[in-house]
Each structure stands twice: as structure tokens, then as C-alpha cells.
Amino acid sequence: MGLIILILVGGIIGWLASLVMRTDAQQGILLNVVVGIIGALLAGFILNPMIGGGNIMAGDFSGSSLIVSFLGAVVLLAIVNLVRRGSMR
């Protein structure tokens, strides 16, 4: 059950990150959600333990873990946008 909740929260974070990055209609919702989930997981695994926050995989959906996951999704969407387009918009 925790994995399903993690995927849903990651998908919502990915969708919100795509709205912030204005790539919602350009890349398609599926790619945005997948990149958002991956970015949120990477940020949750790497950055949260470094700053003393909880791990998102352990079910810690605190404010700091969600913000770090959102920022990770935004950064990964920016990287994907740079690779796909050659420039940032």
C-alpha cells in the first residue's frame, strides 16, 4: 500500500513540477509524471538524509520531504527539457 501512495504522491509532485516548468503540454502528462516520480525519488533518497529530513520511501511525508521531492522533480524536468530541446524555455 505504501508503494501505491508513493507513486500517487510522486505523480502529483511531477504534475505540479511540470506546471511550474511550463512543460505540461509540451512533453505530455505521462513523461512529466514519470520524470517527476524519478526526480522526487532521487531527491528523497539523496537530499533528505543530507539535510536531516526523513526518507520518502520510509513513508515520511513531512513538509520538508515533500518540498525537497518537488525541487528534485523540478530540477530533473529542467534537465530533461535541456536535453530534449537543446535550450531552456
mmCIF file of N, CA and C in Angstrom:
data_model
loop_
_atom_site.group_PDB
_atom_site.id
_atom_site.type_symbol
_atom_site.label_atom_id
_atom_site.label_comp_id
_atom_site.label_asym_id
_atom_site.label_seq_id
_atom_site.Cartn_x
_atom_site.Cartn_y
_atom_site.Cartn_z
ATOM 1 N N MET A 1 0.812 -1.191 0.000
ATOM 2 C CA MET A 1 0.000 0.000 0.000
ATOM 3 C C MET A 1 0.861 1.263 0.000
ATOM 4 N N GLY A 2 2.000 1.207 0.680
ATOM 5 C CA GLY A 2 2.888 2.355 0.731
ATOM 6 C C GLY A 2 3.462 2.718 -0.634
ATOM 7 N N LEU A 3 3.732 1.701 -1.462
ATOM 8 C CA LEU A 3 4.263 1.961 -2.798
ATOM 9 C C LEU A 3 3.233 2.666 -3.673
ATOM 10 N N ILE A 4 1.977 2.296 -3.547
ATOM 11 C CA ILE A 4 0.918 2.936 -4.328
ATOM 12 C C ILE A 4 0.777 4.398 -3.919
ATOM 13 N N ILE A 5 0.816 4.656 -2.627
ATOM 14 C CA ILE A 5 0.728 6.038 -2.147
ATOM 15 C C ILE A 5 1.939 6.836 -2.615
ATOM 16 N N LEU A 6 3.107 6.211 -2.587
ATOM 17 C CA LEU A 6 4.327 6.873 -3.043
ATOM 18 C C LEU A 6 4.232 7.238 -4.524
ATOM 19 N N ILE A 7 3.710 6.347 -5.343
ATOM 20 C CA ILE A 7 3.566 6.622 -6.773
ATOM 21 C C ILE A 7 2.544 7.734 -7.005
ATOM 22 N N LEU A 8 1.447 7.709 -6.270
ATOM 23 C CA LEU A 8 0.440 8.765 -6.423
ATOM 24 C C LEU A 8 0.980 10.125 -6.002
ATOM 25 N N VAL A 9 1.657 10.176 -4.868
ATOM 26 C CA VAL A 9 2.227 11.450 -4.406
ATOM 27 C C VAL A 9 3.319 11.917 -5.364
ATOM 28 N N GLY A 10 4.158 10.994 -5.837
ATOM 29 C CA GLY A 10 5.190 11.353 -6.814
ATOM 30 C C GLY A 10 4.593 11.839 -8.119
ATOM 31 N N GLY A 11 3.500 11.230 -8.535
ATOM 32 C CA GLY A 11 2.820 11.679 -9.751
ATOM 33 C C GLY A 11 2.252 13.074 -9.611
ATOM 34 N N ILE A 12 1.668 13.356 -8.460
ATOM 35 C CA ILE A 12 1.134 14.699 -8.219
ATOM 36 C C ILE A 12 2.259 15.717 -8.149
ATOM 37 N N ILE A 13 3.350 15.358 -7.484
ATOM 38 C CA ILE A 13 4.511 16.253 -7.423
ATOM 39 C C ILE A 13 5.071 16.483 -8.828
ATOM 40 N N GLY A 14 5.150 15.423 -9.635
ATOM 41 C CA GLY A 14 5.628 15.563 -11.012
ATOM 42 C C GLY A 14 4.729 16.444 -11.842
ATOM 43 N N TRP A 15 3.423 16.295 -11.668
ATOM 44 C CA TRP A 15 2.481 17.129 -12.415
ATOM 45 C C TRP A 15 2.614 18.592 -12.000
ATOM 46 N N LEU A 16 2.722 18.854 -10.687
ATOM 47 C CA LEU A 16 2.904 20.227 -10.215
ATOM 48 C C LEU A 16 4.224 20.816 -10.700
ATOM 49 N N ALA A 17 5.278 20.005 -10.710
ATOM 50 C CA ALA A 17 6.572 20.479 -11.215
ATOM 51 C C ALA A 17 6.487 20.806 -12.700
ATOM 52 N N SER A 18 5.714 20.016 -13.457
ATOM 53 C CA SER A 18 5.568 20.301 -14.890
ATOM 54 C C SER A 18 4.788 21.592 -15.110
ATOM 55 N N LEU A 19 3.852 21.905 -14.226
ATOM 56 C CA LEU A 19 3.147 23.178 -14.328
ATOM 57 C C LEU A 19 4.086 24.348 -14.035
ATOM 58 N N VAL A 20 4.953 24.177 -13.046
ATOM 59 C CA VAL A 20 5.912 25.230 -12.698
ATOM 60 C C VAL A 20 6.910 25.442 -13.835
ATOM 61 N N MET A 21 7.366 24.338 -14.436
ATOM 62 C CA MET A 21 8.350 24.419 -15.517
ATOM 63 C C MET A 21 7.718 24.729 -16.870
ATOM 64 N N ARG A 22 6.398 24.803 -16.935
ATOM 65 C CA ARG A 22 5.641 25.075 -18.167
ATOM 66 C C ARG A 22 5.933 24.051 -19.259
ATOM 67 N N THR A 23 6.057 22.795 -18.862
ATOM 68 C CA THR A 23 6.248 21.716 -19.828
ATOM 69 C C THR A 23 5.053 20.776 -19.827
ATOM 70 N N ASP A 24 3.942 21.238 -19.258
ATOM 71 C CA ASP A 24 2.771 20.394 -19.084
ATOM 72 C C ASP A 24 2.231 19.899 -20.423
ATOM 73 N N ALA A 25 2.104 20.773 -21.403
ATOM 74 C CA ALA A 25 1.532 20.387 -22.697
ATOM 75 C C ALA A 25 2.599 19.958 -23.698
ATOM 76 N N GLN A 26 3.836 20.357 -23.503
ATOM 77 C CA GLN A 26 4.878 20.087 -24.487
ATOM 78 C C GLN A 26 5.356 18.647 -24.457
ATOM 79 N N GLN A 27 5.573 18.090 -23.288
ATOM 80 C CA GLN A 27 6.158 16.763 -23.176
ATOM 81 C C GLN A 27 5.119 15.681 -22.949
ATOM 82 N N GLY A 28 3.918 16.048 -22.661
ATOM 83 C CA GLY A 28 2.897 15.058 -22.361
ATOM 84 C C GLY A 28 2.846 14.764 -20.876
ATOM 85 N N ILE A 29 1.667 14.475 -20.407
ATOM 86 C CA ILE A 29 1.473 14.279 -18.975
ATOM 87 C C ILE A 29 2.185 13.037 -18.472
ATOM 88 N N LEU A 30 2.242 11.994 -19.292
ATOM 89 C CA LEU A 30 2.877 10.759 -18.838
ATOM 90 C C LEU A 30 4.367 10.950 -18.588
ATOM 91 N N LEU A 31 5.073 11.596 -19.519
ATOM 92 C CA LEU A 31 6.507 11.835 -19.337
ATOM 93 C C LEU A 31 6.752 12.750 -18.150
ATOM 94 N N ASN A 32 5.917 13.763 -17.989
ATOM 95 C CA ASN A 32 6.082 14.671 -16.856
ATOM 96 C C ASN A 32 5.895 13.958 -15.530
ATOM 97 N N VAL A 33 4.907 13.081 -15.453
ATOM 98 C CA VAL A 33 4.660 12.371 -14.209
ATOM 99 C C VAL A 33 5.791 11.390 -13.917
ATOM 100 N N VAL A 34 6.264 10.672 -14.950
ATOM 101 C CA VAL A 34 7.353 9.712 -14.750
ATOM 102 C C VAL A 34 8.630 10.429 -14.317
ATOM 103 N N VAL A 35 8.965 11.514 -14.997
ATOM 104 C CA VAL A 35 10.157 12.277 -14.627
ATOM 105 C C VAL A 35 9.984 12.880 -13.235
ATOM 106 N N GLY A 36 8.785 13.303 -12.910
ATOM 107 C CA GLY A 36 8.527 13.838 -11.579
ATOM 108 C C GLY A 36 8.693 12.800 -10.495
ATOM 109 N N ILE A 37 8.207 11.574 -10.747
ATOM 110 C CA ILE A 37 8.365 10.499 -9.773
ATOM 111 C C ILE A 37 9.838 10.173 -9.576
ATOM 112 N N ILE A 38 10.575 10.077 -10.677
ATOM 113 C CA ILE A 38 12.004 9.754 -10.586
ATOM 114 C C ILE A 38 12.762 10.872 -9.878
ATOM 115 N N GLY A 39 12.481 12.118 -10.226
ATOM 116 C CA GLY A 39 13.137 13.250 -9.571
ATOM 117 C C GLY A 39 12.813 13.322 -8.097
ATOM 118 N N ALA A 40 11.561 13.048 -7.751
ATOM 119 C CA ALA A 40 11.170 13.075 -6.351
ATOM 120 C C ALA A 40 11.850 11.953 -5.569
ATOM 121 N N LEU A 41 11.955 10.780 -6.179
ATOM 122 C CA LEU A 41 12.622 9.673 -5.500
ATOM 123 C C LEU A 41 14.105 9.947 -5.312
ATOM 124 N N LEU A 42 14.758 10.450 -6.368
ATOM 125 C CA LEU A 42 16.186 10.751 -6.255
ATOM 126 C C LEU A 42 16.446 11.815 -5.196
ATOM 127 N N ALA A 43 15.648 12.856 -5.191
ATOM 128 C CA ALA A 43 15.831 13.902 -4.187
ATOM 129 C C ALA A 43 15.520 13.371 -2.791
ATOM 130 N N GLY A 44 14.509 12.522 -2.696
ATOM 131 C CA GLY A 44 14.162 11.951 -1.398
ATOM 132 C C GLY A 44 15.240 11.048 -0.852
ATOM 133 N N PHE A 45 15.902 10.305 -1.749
ATOM 134 C CA PHE A 45 16.963 9.406 -1.313
ATOM 135 C C PHE A 45 18.262 10.143 -1.016
ATOM 136 N N ILE A 46 18.594 11.141 -1.824
ATOM 137 C CA ILE A 46 19.900 11.784 -1.734
ATOM 138 C C ILE A 46 19.881 13.015 -0.820
ATOM 139 N N LEU A 47 18.960 13.944 -1.060
ATOM 140 C CA LEU A 47 18.999 15.218 -0.352
ATOM 141 C C LEU A 47 18.392 15.174 1.042
ATOM 142 N N ASN A 48 17.279 14.486 1.201
ATOM 143 C CA ASN A 48 16.627 14.481 2.509
ATOM 144 C C ASN A 48 17.511 13.952 3.632
ATOM 145 N N PRO A 49 18.204 12.828 3.467
ATOM 146 C CA PRO A 49 19.093 12.399 4.558
ATOM 147 C C PRO A 49 20.245 13.377 4.820
ATOM 148 N N MET A 50 20.664 14.104 3.786
ATOM 149 C CA MET A 50 21.765 15.057 3.964
ATOM 150 C C MET A 50 21.342 16.257 4.805
ATOM 151 N N ILE A 51 20.082 16.679 4.665
ATOM 152 C CA ILE A 51 19.619 17.844 5.415
ATOM 153 C C ILE A 51 18.916 17.457 6.705
ATOM 154 N N GLY A 52 18.856 16.157 6.968
ATOM 155 C CA GLY A 52 18.271 15.699 8.216
ATOM 156 C C GLY A 52 16.790 15.389 8.136
ATOM 157 N N GLY A 53 16.242 15.387 6.921
ATOM 158 C CA GLY A 53 14.833 15.052 6.763
ATOM 159 C C GLY A 53 14.641 13.551 6.687
ATOM 160 N N GLY A 54 13.407 13.150 6.726
ATOM 161 C CA GLY A 54 13.098 11.733 6.645
ATOM 162 C C GLY A 54 13.140 11.233 5.216
ATOM 163 N N ASN A 55 13.177 9.929 5.078
ATOM 164 C CA ASN A 55 13.199 9.299 3.769
ATOM 165 C C ASN A 55 11.776 9.094 3.282
ATOM 166 N N ILE A 56 11.511 9.488 2.051
ATOM 167 C CA ILE A 56 10.167 9.361 1.495
ATOM 168 C C ILE A 56 9.774 7.899 1.325
ATOM 169 N N MET A 57 10.738 7.018 1.086
ATOM 170 C CA MET A 57 10.434 5.597 0.922
ATOM 171 C C MET A 57 10.030 4.957 2.249
ATOM 172 N N ALA A 58 10.385 5.568 3.349
ATOM 173 C CA ALA A 58 10.004 5.045 4.656
ATOM 174 C C ALA A 58 8.613 5.524 5.066
ATOM 175 N N GLY A 59 7.951 6.265 4.181
ATOM 176 C CA GLY A 59 6.608 6.747 4.473
ATOM 177 C C GLY A 59 6.581 8.067 5.209
ATOM 178 N N ASP A 60 7.695 8.775 5.234
ATOM 179 C CA ASP A 60 7.765 10.074 5.903
ATOM 180 C C ASP A 60 7.335 11.153 4.920
ATOM 181 N N PHE A 61 6.077 11.512 4.954
ATOM 182 C CA PHE A 61 5.556 12.535 4.057
ATOM 183 C C PHE A 61 5.461 13.866 4.791
ATOM 184 N N SER A 62 6.564 14.274 5.407
ATOM 185 C CA SER A 62 6.593 15.555 6.097
ATOM 186 C C SER A 62 6.718 16.690 5.090
ATOM 187 N N GLY A 63 6.572 17.893 5.568
ATOM 188 C CA GLY A 63 6.660 19.053 4.695
ATOM 189 C C GLY A 63 8.019 19.186 4.034
ATOM 190 N N SER A 64 9.075 18.943 4.796
ATOM 191 C CA SER A 64 10.417 19.090 4.224
ATOM 192 C C SER A 64 10.682 18.027 3.162
ATOM 193 N N SER A 65 10.218 16.805 3.380
ATOM 194 C CA SER A 65 10.457 15.759 2.388
ATOM 195 C C SER A 65 9.667 16.019 1.108
ATOM 196 N N LEU A 66 8.461 16.558 1.238
ATOM 197 C CA LEU A 66 7.671 16.869 0.048
ATOM 198 C C LEU A 66 8.258 18.048 -0.727
ATOM 199 N N ILE A 67 8.770 19.044 -0.022
ATOM 200 C CA ILE A 67 9.382 20.198 -0.702
ATOM 201 C C ILE A 67 10.660 19.787 -1.422
ATOM 202 N N VAL A 68 11.475 18.982 -0.770
ATOM 203 C CA VAL A 68 12.708 18.514 -1.405
ATOM 204 C C VAL A 68 12.381 17.639 -2.611
ATOM 205 N N SER A 69 11.374 16.812 -2.504
ATOM 206 C CA SER A 69 10.970 15.981 -3.636
ATOM 207 C C SER A 69 10.452 16.830 -4.784
ATOM 208 N N PHE A 70 9.713 17.875 -4.472
ATOM 209 C CA PHE A 70 9.223 18.789 -5.501
ATOM 210 C C PHE A 70 10.385 19.486 -6.202
ATOM 211 N N LEU A 71 11.350 19.949 -5.434
ATOM 212 C CA LEU A 71 12.512 20.602 -6.034
ATOM 213 C C LEU A 71 13.323 19.635 -6.893
ATOM 214 N N GLY A 72 13.447 18.393 -6.446
ATOM 215 C CA GLY A 72 14.131 17.385 -7.252
ATOM 216 C C GLY A 72 13.411 17.123 -8.563
ATOM 217 N N ALA A 73 12.087 17.098 -8.528
ATOM 218 C CA ALA A 73 11.308 16.899 -9.742
ATOM 219 C C ALA A 73 11.466 18.081 -10.697
ATOM 220 N N VAL A 74 11.491 19.297 -10.157
ATOM 221 C CA VAL A 74 11.678 20.486 -10.991
ATOM 222 C C VAL A 74 13.051 20.464 -11.655
ATOM 223 N N VAL A 75 14.085 20.118 -10.889
ATOM 224 C CA VAL A 75 15.444 20.065 -11.444
ATOM 225 C C VAL A 75 15.544 18.995 -12.521
ATOM 226 N N LEU A 76 14.977 17.827 -12.280
ATOM 227 C CA LEU A 76 15.048 16.765 -13.285
ATOM 228 C C LEU A 76 14.239 17.124 -14.525
ATOM 229 N N LEU A 77 13.106 17.790 -14.371
ATOM 230 C CA LEU A 77 12.355 18.248 -15.538
ATOM 231 C C LEU A 77 13.139 19.287 -16.332
ATOM 232 N N ALA A 78 13.867 20.152 -15.640
ATOM 233 C CA ALA A 78 14.704 21.134 -16.333
ATOM 234 C C ALA A 78 15.812 20.447 -17.114
ATOM 235 N N ILE A 79 16.413 19.412 -16.533
ATOM 236 C CA ILE A 79 17.471 18.672 -17.227
ATOM 237 C C ILE A 79 16.904 17.965 -18.450
ATOM 238 N N VAL A 80 15.746 17.330 -18.301
ATOM 239 C CA VAL A 80 15.114 16.649 -19.443
ATOM 240 C C VAL A 80 14.742 17.660 -20.518
ATOM 241 N N ASN A 81 14.274 18.830 -20.108
ATOM 242 C CA ASN A 81 13.928 19.874 -21.073
ATOM 243 C C ASN A 81 15.159 20.350 -21.835
ATOM 244 N N LEU A 82 16.287 20.498 -21.136
ATOM 245 C CA LEU A 82 17.526 20.899 -21.806
ATOM 246 C C LEU A 82 18.000 19.845 -22.797
ATOM 247 N N VAL A 83 17.897 18.590 -22.421
ATOM 248 C CA VAL A 83 18.357 17.511 -23.297
ATOM 249 C C VAL A 83 17.454 17.382 -24.520
ATOM 250 N N ARG A 84 16.161 17.483 -24.314
ATOM 251 C CA ARG A 84 15.216 17.291 -25.422
ATOM 252 C C ARG A 84 15.198 18.466 -26.366
ATOM 253 N N ARG A 85 15.310 19.676 -25.884
ATOM 254 C CA ARG A 85 15.157 20.868 -26.704
ATOM 255 C C ARG A 85 16.475 21.544 -27.064
ATOM 256 N N GLY A 86 17.473 21.332 -26.285
ATOM 257 C CA GLY A 86 18.760 21.972 -26.528
ATOM 258 C C GLY A 86 18.883 23.315 -25.830
ATOM 259 N N SER A 87 17.778 23.854 -25.308
ATOM 260 C CA SER A 87 17.820 25.110 -24.559
ATOM 261 C C SER A 87 16.667 25.132 -23.589
ATOM 262 N N MET A 88 16.829 25.928 -22.539
ATOM 263 C CA MET A 88 15.781 26.016 -21.535
ATOM 264 C C MET A 88 14.805 27.102 -21.905
ATOM 265 N N ARG A 89 13.520 26.832 -21.685
ATOM 266 C CA ARG A 89 12.494 27.826 -22.018
ATOM 267 C C ARG A 89 11.964 28.486 -20.786
#
